[in-house]
Short mmCIF file of C-alpha atoms in Angstrom, two decimals:
data_model
loop_
_atom_site.label_atom_id
_atom_site.label_comp_id
_atom_site.label_asym_id
_atom_site.label_seq_id
_atom_site.Cartn_x
_atom_site.Cartn_y
_atom_site.Cartn_z
CA UNK A 6 -123.77 -103.40 -124.35
CA UNK A 7 -126.97 -105.49 -124.41
CA UNK A 8 -126.34 -106.50 -120.79
CA UNK A 9 -126.38 -102.84 -119.69
CA UNK A 10 -129.52 -102.15 -121.72
CA UNK A 11 -131.25 -105.11 -120.11
CA UNK A 12 -130.34 -103.92 -116.61
CA UNK A 13 -131.49 -100.40 -117.38
CA UNK A 14 -134.77 -101.75 -118.75
CA UNK A 15 -135.21 -103.96 -115.68
CA UNK A 16 -134.59 -101.00 -113.35
CA UNK A 17 -136.98 -98.75 -115.26
CA UNK A 18 -139.60 -101.51 -115.29
CA UNK A 19 -139.27 -101.90 -111.51
CA UNK A 20 -139.68 -98.15 -111.03
CA UNK A 21 -142.69 -98.10 -113.36
CA UNK A 22 -144.31 -101.03 -111.59
CA UNK A 23 -143.83 -99.40 -108.20
CA UNK A 24 -145.10 -96.06 -109.47
CA UNK A 25 -148.27 -97.80 -110.66
CA UNK A 26 -148.68 -99.41 -107.24
CA UNK A 27 -148.20 -96.08 -105.46
CA UNK A 28 -150.61 -94.31 -107.81
CA UNK A 29 -153.29 -96.84 -106.90
CA UNK A 30 -152.82 -95.87 -103.24
CA UNK A 31 -152.43 -92.09 -103.38
CA UNK A 32 -152.47 -89.01 -105.57
CA UNK A 33 -149.64 -88.72 -108.07
CA UNK A 34 -148.54 -85.35 -106.68
CA UNK A 35 -148.01 -86.90 -103.22
CA UNK A 36 -145.54 -89.56 -104.39
CA UNK A 37 -141.91 -88.88 -103.57
CA UNK A 38 -138.75 -90.18 -105.20
CA UNK A 39 -137.67 -91.58 -101.83
CA UNK A 40 -140.74 -93.76 -101.37
CA UNK A 41 -140.68 -94.85 -105.03
CA UNK A 42 -137.03 -95.90 -104.94
CA UNK A 43 -137.46 -97.61 -101.56
CA UNK A 44 -140.40 -99.63 -102.85
CA UNK A 45 -138.54 -100.47 -106.08
CA UNK A 46 -135.37 -101.32 -104.13
CA UNK A 47 -133.40 -98.92 -106.31
CA UNK A 48 -130.91 -96.28 -105.18
CA UNK A 49 -132.10 -92.69 -105.43
CA UNK A 50 -128.94 -91.90 -107.40
CA UNK A 51 -129.90 -94.61 -109.90
CA UNK A 52 -133.33 -93.01 -110.28
CA UNK A 53 -131.66 -89.64 -110.93
CA UNK A 54 -129.44 -91.20 -113.60
CA UNK A 55 -132.60 -91.69 -115.66
CA UNK A 56 -135.03 -89.02 -114.47
CA UNK A 57 -135.02 -85.51 -113.01
CA UNK A 58 -138.07 -86.24 -110.86
CA UNK A 59 -141.34 -88.19 -110.88
CA UNK A 60 -142.86 -85.79 -113.41
CA UNK A 61 -139.93 -86.38 -115.76
CA UNK A 62 -140.40 -90.14 -115.36
CA UNK A 63 -144.06 -89.83 -116.34
CA UNK A 64 -143.18 -87.55 -119.24
CA UNK A 65 -140.60 -90.00 -120.59
CA UNK A 66 -143.11 -92.84 -120.34
CA UNK A 67 -145.69 -90.66 -122.07
CA UNK A 68 -143.27 -89.74 -124.86
CA UNK A 69 -142.39 -93.39 -125.49
CA UNK A 70 -146.04 -94.43 -125.75
CA UNK A 71 -146.92 -91.35 -127.76
CA UNK A 72 -144.08 -92.02 -130.20
CA UNK A 73 -145.40 -95.55 -130.82
CA UNK A 74 -148.95 -94.26 -131.39
CA UNK A 75 -147.86 -91.49 -133.72
CA UNK A 76 -145.67 -93.83 -135.74
CA UNK A 77 -148.72 -96.04 -136.29
CA UNK A 78 -150.93 -93.04 -137.07
CA UNK A 79 -148.48 -91.64 -139.65
CA UNK A 80 -148.14 -95.06 -141.24
CA UNK A 81 -151.92 -95.20 -141.56
CA UNK A 82 -152.01 -91.68 -142.97
CA UNK A 83 -149.12 -92.14 -145.41
CA UNK A 84 -150.15 -95.55 -146.73
CA UNK A 85 -153.84 -94.86 -147.12
CA UNK A 86 -153.99 -91.08 -147.41
CA UNK A 87 -157.66 -91.07 -146.48
CA UNK A 88 -159.66 -92.55 -143.67
CA UNK A 89 -161.10 -95.85 -144.86
CA UNK A 90 -162.67 -98.60 -142.77
CA UNK A 91 -159.57 -100.75 -143.21
CA UNK A 92 -157.09 -98.03 -142.29
CA UNK A 93 -159.05 -96.95 -139.24
CA UNK A 94 -159.50 -100.56 -138.14
CA UNK A 95 -155.74 -101.11 -138.50
CA UNK A 96 -155.01 -98.08 -136.34
CA UNK A 97 -157.55 -98.95 -133.64
CA UNK A 98 -156.39 -102.59 -133.63
CA UNK A 99 -152.81 -101.44 -133.11
CA UNK A 100 -153.90 -98.97 -130.43
CA UNK A 101 -156.07 -101.34 -128.39
CA UNK A 102 -153.55 -104.19 -128.64
CA UNK A 103 -150.77 -101.83 -127.54
CA UNK A 104 -152.84 -100.60 -124.61
CA UNK A 105 -153.71 -104.15 -123.59
CA UNK A 106 -150.05 -105.22 -123.76
CA UNK A 107 -149.00 -102.10 -121.83
CA UNK A 108 -152.04 -101.72 -119.61
CA UNK A 109 -150.11 -100.63 -116.51
CA UNK A 110 -148.43 -97.72 -118.28
CA UNK A 111 -151.64 -96.92 -120.15
CA UNK A 112 -153.52 -96.66 -116.84
CA UNK A 113 -151.02 -94.07 -115.66
CA UNK A 114 -151.18 -92.03 -118.86
CA UNK A 115 -154.97 -92.09 -119.04
CA UNK A 116 -155.37 -91.39 -115.32
CA UNK A 117 -156.92 -88.09 -114.36
CA UNK A 118 -153.48 -86.80 -113.32
CA UNK A 119 -151.79 -87.36 -116.69
CA UNK A 120 -154.52 -87.64 -119.33
CA UNK A 121 -154.57 -83.96 -120.24
CA UNK A 122 -150.95 -83.84 -121.41
CA UNK A 123 -151.15 -87.09 -123.36
CA UNK A 124 -154.48 -86.17 -124.92
CA UNK A 125 -153.22 -82.74 -125.98
CA UNK A 126 -150.22 -84.27 -127.78
CA UNK A 127 -152.45 -86.80 -129.50
CA UNK A 128 -155.00 -84.11 -130.40
CA UNK A 129 -152.35 -81.83 -131.96
CA UNK A 130 -151.13 -84.69 -134.14
CA UNK A 131 -154.62 -85.61 -135.34
CA UNK A 132 -155.44 -81.95 -135.98
CA UNK A 133 -152.36 -81.62 -138.18
CA UNK A 134 -153.26 -84.68 -140.28
CA UNK A 135 -154.68 -84.48 -143.77
CA UNK A 136 -158.33 -83.52 -144.07
CA UNK A 137 -160.37 -86.59 -145.11
CA UNK A 138 -163.47 -84.52 -145.85
CA UNK A 139 -164.52 -82.59 -148.89
CA UNK A 140 -163.64 -78.91 -148.98
CA UNK A 141 -167.27 -77.81 -148.63
CA UNK A 142 -167.26 -78.66 -144.92
CA UNK A 143 -166.26 -75.62 -142.86
CA UNK A 144 -162.90 -75.88 -141.11
CA UNK A 145 -164.49 -75.20 -137.69
CA UNK A 146 -166.74 -78.26 -138.08
CA UNK A 147 -163.75 -80.42 -138.98
CA UNK A 148 -161.90 -79.08 -135.94
CA UNK A 149 -164.72 -80.05 -133.61
CA UNK A 150 -165.27 -83.35 -135.39
CA UNK A 151 -161.66 -84.31 -134.70
CA UNK A 152 -161.94 -83.09 -131.11
CA UNK A 153 -165.06 -85.22 -130.71
CA UNK A 154 -163.38 -88.35 -132.09
CA UNK A 155 -160.24 -87.88 -129.98
CA UNK A 156 -162.14 -87.17 -126.76
CA UNK A 157 -164.48 -90.07 -127.39
CA UNK A 158 -161.60 -92.43 -128.11
CA UNK A 159 -159.76 -91.42 -124.93
CA UNK A 160 -163.00 -91.81 -122.95
CA UNK A 161 -163.58 -95.30 -124.36
CA UNK A 162 -159.97 -96.30 -123.59
CA UNK A 163 -160.34 -95.00 -120.05
CA UNK A 164 -163.56 -96.96 -119.53
CA UNK A 165 -162.08 -100.11 -121.08
CA UNK A 166 -159.10 -99.91 -118.71
CA UNK A 167 -161.37 -99.26 -115.71
CA UNK A 168 -163.52 -102.25 -116.69
CA UNK A 169 -160.42 -104.46 -116.59
CA UNK A 170 -159.98 -104.97 -120.36
CA UNK A 171 -162.81 -107.51 -120.37
CA UNK A 172 -163.65 -106.96 -124.04
CA UNK A 173 -160.96 -108.33 -126.41
CA UNK A 174 -158.88 -105.64 -128.08
CA UNK A 175 -159.98 -106.77 -131.56
CA UNK A 176 -163.62 -106.28 -130.60
CA UNK A 177 -162.81 -102.84 -129.18
CA UNK A 178 -161.11 -101.93 -132.47
CA UNK A 179 -164.20 -102.96 -134.44
CA UNK A 180 -166.55 -101.05 -132.11
CA UNK A 181 -164.47 -97.86 -132.37
CA UNK A 182 -163.99 -98.21 -136.13
CA UNK A 183 -167.73 -98.58 -136.70
CA UNK A 184 -168.53 -95.57 -134.52
CA UNK A 185 -165.83 -93.47 -136.18
CA UNK A 186 -166.95 -94.47 -139.68
CA UNK A 187 -170.56 -93.52 -138.89
CA UNK A 188 -169.45 -90.04 -137.90
CA UNK A 189 -167.11 -89.71 -140.90
CA UNK A 190 -169.77 -90.90 -143.34
CA UNK A 191 -172.31 -88.46 -141.91
CA UNK A 192 -169.80 -85.64 -142.38
CA UNK A 193 -168.86 -86.66 -145.91
CA UNK A 194 -172.45 -86.41 -147.14
#
């Protein structure tokens, strides 16, 4: 069974790698299954064993990454219950390390073609999380605070990827934690 799983993973990795290459050359919407499978040296029928089309491939990649992020976010939320420096640093450290280790897939998901879908899923999860602020802060302000943090985080990730991940992930986690804590502390007062 492990042998099959390894071959499947190898095939999917080849397809992902070739999709990344093609996306660096042309718009996502102009990439065909034929050119992807030819470049990856994979049969079209093999591609269709795993995916309905290119959009489905991207969506499955997105769901896998999103699942990992949300698992980390819920762990942070369940263990700590509130947003503390340590819990936020843990989350950002996980996130930036994950992105660095999966930079090719991250570039696809944060690209202008795919970022909206990924960001919306992430935003919905954050919006549904416990409120770390006191009840005197109006709900609309909390809504926009969370939108601000999410959009800013995605923007920073995008820039970090575009800059070639030159800043170590641990430093990025500290930078984002400090910025997030400043905003949270201003809101808590």
